């Protein structure tokens, strides 16, 4: 899709004359009605130091925004959708399994569970959906795509092991996504379990237990004996009630993909959780660049179902391609409409390619600070030792000036990981600062793809100097 000179100027907030002048300096004679090709747009953007943002075509569709509108005549309560996160081996899988197996009977006896990426249970007649791919990768991927299936995050911490790096990561991911957290202190059956230690360690992270005057619920559980699991579910339901989660089951569906694959005999399949409306077998759907018709919907008991209402998970068969996790699926009126939006979306993705190379750089960030447009500088800090990490964090804290402050959205000891990059991508303008640690090749590649800035240092003062320069809006373009 081509853009005319005046359209570019309009979008870039520059005068047509300025754009024509730059083009002229580049050896291109242009008038305001001339078309600019992709390459020229890229060059222009660079000249003007712009980030090209291409509007998501799907966002243009009124039914998408309409779905999110609050004023709706048919709003009904919907069940909460839960993601379990935490450090490896702290019992995420065990807890998910225990909940599933102990509560399935309450729903339907004799059913055989099928892994589709999410399942639903009932507690005292109230439903809860669990996303059963534990870990925060999918969670953050989704957020980076601007979608979120999760309403509440359960942070699992083993009572015999305490808070560990991935616990901190999980907390930061949930915090940054603005998702309420409930802490499940697991392995309470173990003789060396020390739930109070977990509480004080979490309080140090700002996750203060309600019994200590904080706003977070902590529940002692054992995924082995089942102790405390009912209480955990009650706590989830209570939190959900406070959130007043609502949706309108009477409209066409909007759902989020949480898992997808290509299956023998079935073709592309996507497990979705319905966010709003009701998804029905036979619906024409568009799902990013994929589209098709929901030929069949399979639930978490492996049963063919006719419909999925808000918060219900279902595996949809009938798309022409495998959509990525985090993609939104929308039901539209006919096949033609579905195809049209999928094509427009493909075009959007092509245009988005453009923006990757022009995502905000450190220099531009500095400029934003200078212009007073940036009040917070979000950073992720990774260091080789706890000592240096503390030293850096301490010094950064002192650096804040009146107008701007450094906001450490995540920090940790260890190499710069893909998860750090995803988090930076999901948090606007965030940069990753490494001290005596480096990203691996694949992490570097991912950062490059997403346009995330990674800077590494071996001298603390250099790191602080750069941040200082950034904060004063005086960063020299040398770094
Ligand atoms: P994940 O990596 O967080 O998914 O952790 P897993 O669920 O795989 O659990 C790791 C190990 O801890 C396994 O050997 C589990 O059997 C064990 N485990 C998990 N929960 C409990 C619990 O509540 N009590 C005890 N004693 N062991 C548990």
mmCIF file with all atom_site columns, C-alpha atoms and ligand atoms in Angstrom, residues 86-95 134 186-190 221-225, ligand 1:
data_model
loop_
_atom_site.group_PDB
_atom_site.id
_atom_site.type_symbol
_atom_site.label_atom_id
_atom_site.label_alt_id
_atom_site.label_comp_id
_atom_site.label_asym_id
_atom_site.label_entity_id
_atom_site.label_seq_id
_atom_site.pdbx_PDB_ins_code
_atom_site.Cartn_x
_atom_site.Cartn_y
_atom_site.Cartn_z
_atom_site.occupancy
_atom_site.B_iso_or_equiv
_atom_site.pdbx_formal_charge
_atom_site.auth_seq_id
_atom_site.auth_comp_id
_atom_site.auth_asym_id
_atom_site.auth_atom_id
_atom_site.pdbx_PDB_model_num
ATOM   1  C CA  . UNK A 1 86  ? 6.517  -19.012 39.384 1.00 0.00 ? 86  UNK A CA  1
ATOM   2  C CA  . UNK A 1 87  ? 9.979  -20.481 39.650 1.00 0.00 ? 87  UNK A CA  1
ATOM   3  C CA  . UNK A 1 88  ? 10.790 -23.818 38.055 1.00 0.00 ? 88  UNK A CA  1
ATOM   4  C CA  . UNK A 1 89  ? 10.019 -26.821 40.282 1.00 0.00 ? 89  UNK A CA  1
ATOM   5  C CA  . UNK A 1 90  ? 7.935  -24.790 42.682 1.00 0.00 ? 90  UNK A CA  1
ATOM   6  C CA  . UNK A 1 91  ? 4.896  -26.844 41.699 1.00 0.00 ? 91  UNK A CA  1
ATOM   7  C CA  . UNK A 1 92  ? 3.036  -25.003 38.947 1.00 0.00 ? 92  UNK A CA  1
ATOM   8  C CA  . UNK A 1 93  ? 2.289  -28.149 36.952 1.00 0.00 ? 93  UNK A CA  1
ATOM   9  C CA  . UNK A 1 94  ? 1.429  -30.161 40.056 1.00 0.00 ? 94  UNK A CA  1
ATOM   10 C CA  . UNK A 1 95  ? -0.976 -27.502 41.243 1.00 0.00 ? 95  UNK A CA  1
ATOM   11 C CA  . UNK A 1 134 ? 2.491  -22.457 33.030 1.00 0.00 ? 134 UNK A CA  1
ATOM   12 C CA  . UNK A 1 186 ? 3.140  -24.347 47.889 1.00 0.00 ? 186 UNK A CA  1
ATOM   13 C CA  . UNK A 1 187 ? 4.674  -27.543 49.354 1.00 0.00 ? 187 UNK A CA  1
ATOM   14 C CA  . UNK A 1 188 ? 3.304  -26.654 52.757 1.00 0.00 ? 188 UNK A CA  1
ATOM   15 C CA  . UNK A 1 189 ? 3.293  -30.389 53.527 1.00 0.00 ? 189 UNK A CA  1
ATOM   16 C CA  . UNK A 1 190 ? 7.066  -30.497 53.584 1.00 0.00 ? 190 UNK A CA  1
ATOM   17 C CA  . UNK A 1 221 ? -1.268 -24.966 49.699 1.00 0.00 ? 221 UNK A CA  1
ATOM   18 C CA  . UNK A 1 222 ? 0.058  -28.395 48.928 1.00 0.00 ? 222 UNK A CA  1
ATOM   19 C CA  . UNK A 1 223 ? -0.290 -29.644 45.396 1.00 0.00 ? 223 UNK A CA  1
ATOM   20 C CA  . UNK A 1 224 ? 0.583  -33.048 46.819 1.00 0.00 ? 224 UNK A CA  1
ATOM   21 C CA  . UNK A 1 225 ? -2.023 -33.436 49.574 1.00 0.00 ? 225 UNK A CA  1
HETATM 22 P P1  . LIG B 2 .   ? 6.917  -26.707 38.061 1.00 0.00 ? 1   LIG B P1  1
HETATM 23 O O1  . LIG B 2 .   ? 8.254  -26.776 37.424 1.00 0.00 ? 1   LIG B O1  1
HETATM 24 O O2  . LIG B 2 .   ? 6.716  -25.430 38.807 1.00 0.00 ? 1   LIG B O2  1
HETATM 25 O O3  . LIG B 2 .   ? 5.772  -27.024 37.165 1.00 0.00 ? 1   LIG B O3  1
HETATM 26 O O4  . LIG B 2 .   ? 6.930  -27.800 39.242 1.00 0.00 ? 1   LIG B O4  1
HETATM 27 P P2  . LIG B 2 .   ? 6.325  -29.270 39.264 1.00 0.00 ? 1   LIG B P2  1
HETATM 28 O O5  . LIG B 2 .   ? 4.854  -29.218 39.411 1.00 0.00 ? 1   LIG B O5  1
HETATM 29 O O6  . LIG B 2 .   ? 6.886  -30.046 38.150 1.00 0.00 ? 1   LIG B O6  1
HETATM 30 O O7  . LIG B 2 .   ? 6.896  -29.793 40.663 1.00 0.00 ? 1   LIG B O7  1
HETATM 31 C C1  . LIG B 2 .   ? 8.274  -29.974 40.893 1.00 0.00 ? 1   LIG B C1  1
HETATM 32 C C2  . LIG B 2 .   ? 8.485  -31.049 41.918 1.00 0.00 ? 1   LIG B C2  1
HETATM 33 O O8  . LIG B 2 .   ? 7.922  -30.684 43.174 1.00 0.00 ? 1   LIG B O8  1
HETATM 34 C C3  . LIG B 2 .   ? 7.832  -32.372 41.528 1.00 0.00 ? 1   LIG B C3  1
HETATM 35 O O9  . LIG B 2 .   ? 8.699  -33.421 41.913 1.00 0.00 ? 1   LIG B O9  1
HETATM 36 C C4  . LIG B 2 .   ? 6.563  -32.391 42.363 1.00 0.00 ? 1   LIG B C4  1
HETATM 37 O O10 . LIG B 2 .   ? 6.147  -33.700 42.661 1.00 0.00 ? 1   LIG B O10 1
HETATM 38 C C5  . LIG B 2 .   ? 6.991  -31.655 43.606 1.00 0.00 ? 1   LIG B C5  1
HETATM 39 N N1  . LIG B 2 .   ? 5.870  -30.947 44.246 1.00 0.00 ? 1   LIG B N1  1
HETATM 40 C C6  . LIG B 2 .   ? 5.040  -30.061 43.663 1.00 0.00 ? 1   LIG B C6  1
HETATM 41 N N2  . LIG B 2 .   ? 4.149  -29.606 44.557 1.00 0.00 ? 1   LIG B N2  1
HETATM 42 C C7  . LIG B 2 .   ? 4.420  -30.216 45.734 1.00 0.00 ? 1   LIG B C7  1
HETATM 43 C C8  . LIG B 2 .   ? 3.836  -30.144 47.053 1.00 0.00 ? 1   LIG B C8  1
HETATM 44 O O11 . LIG B 2 .   ? 2.893  -29.400 47.340 1.00 0.00 ? 1   LIG B O11 1
HETATM 45 N N3  . LIG B 2 .   ? 4.415  -30.898 48.011 1.00 0.00 ? 1   LIG B N3  1
HETATM 46 C C9  . LIG B 2 .   ? 5.478  -31.715 47.763 1.00 0.00 ? 1   LIG B C9  1
HETATM 47 N N4  . LIG B 2 .   ? 5.958  -32.419 48.775 1.00 0.00 ? 1   LIG B N4  1
HETATM 48 N N5  . LIG B 2 .   ? 6.039  -31.807 46.538 1.00 0.00 ? 1   LIG B N5  1
HETATM 49 C C10 . LIG B 2 .   ? 5.516  -31.067 45.535 1.00 0.00 ? 1   LIG B C10 1
#
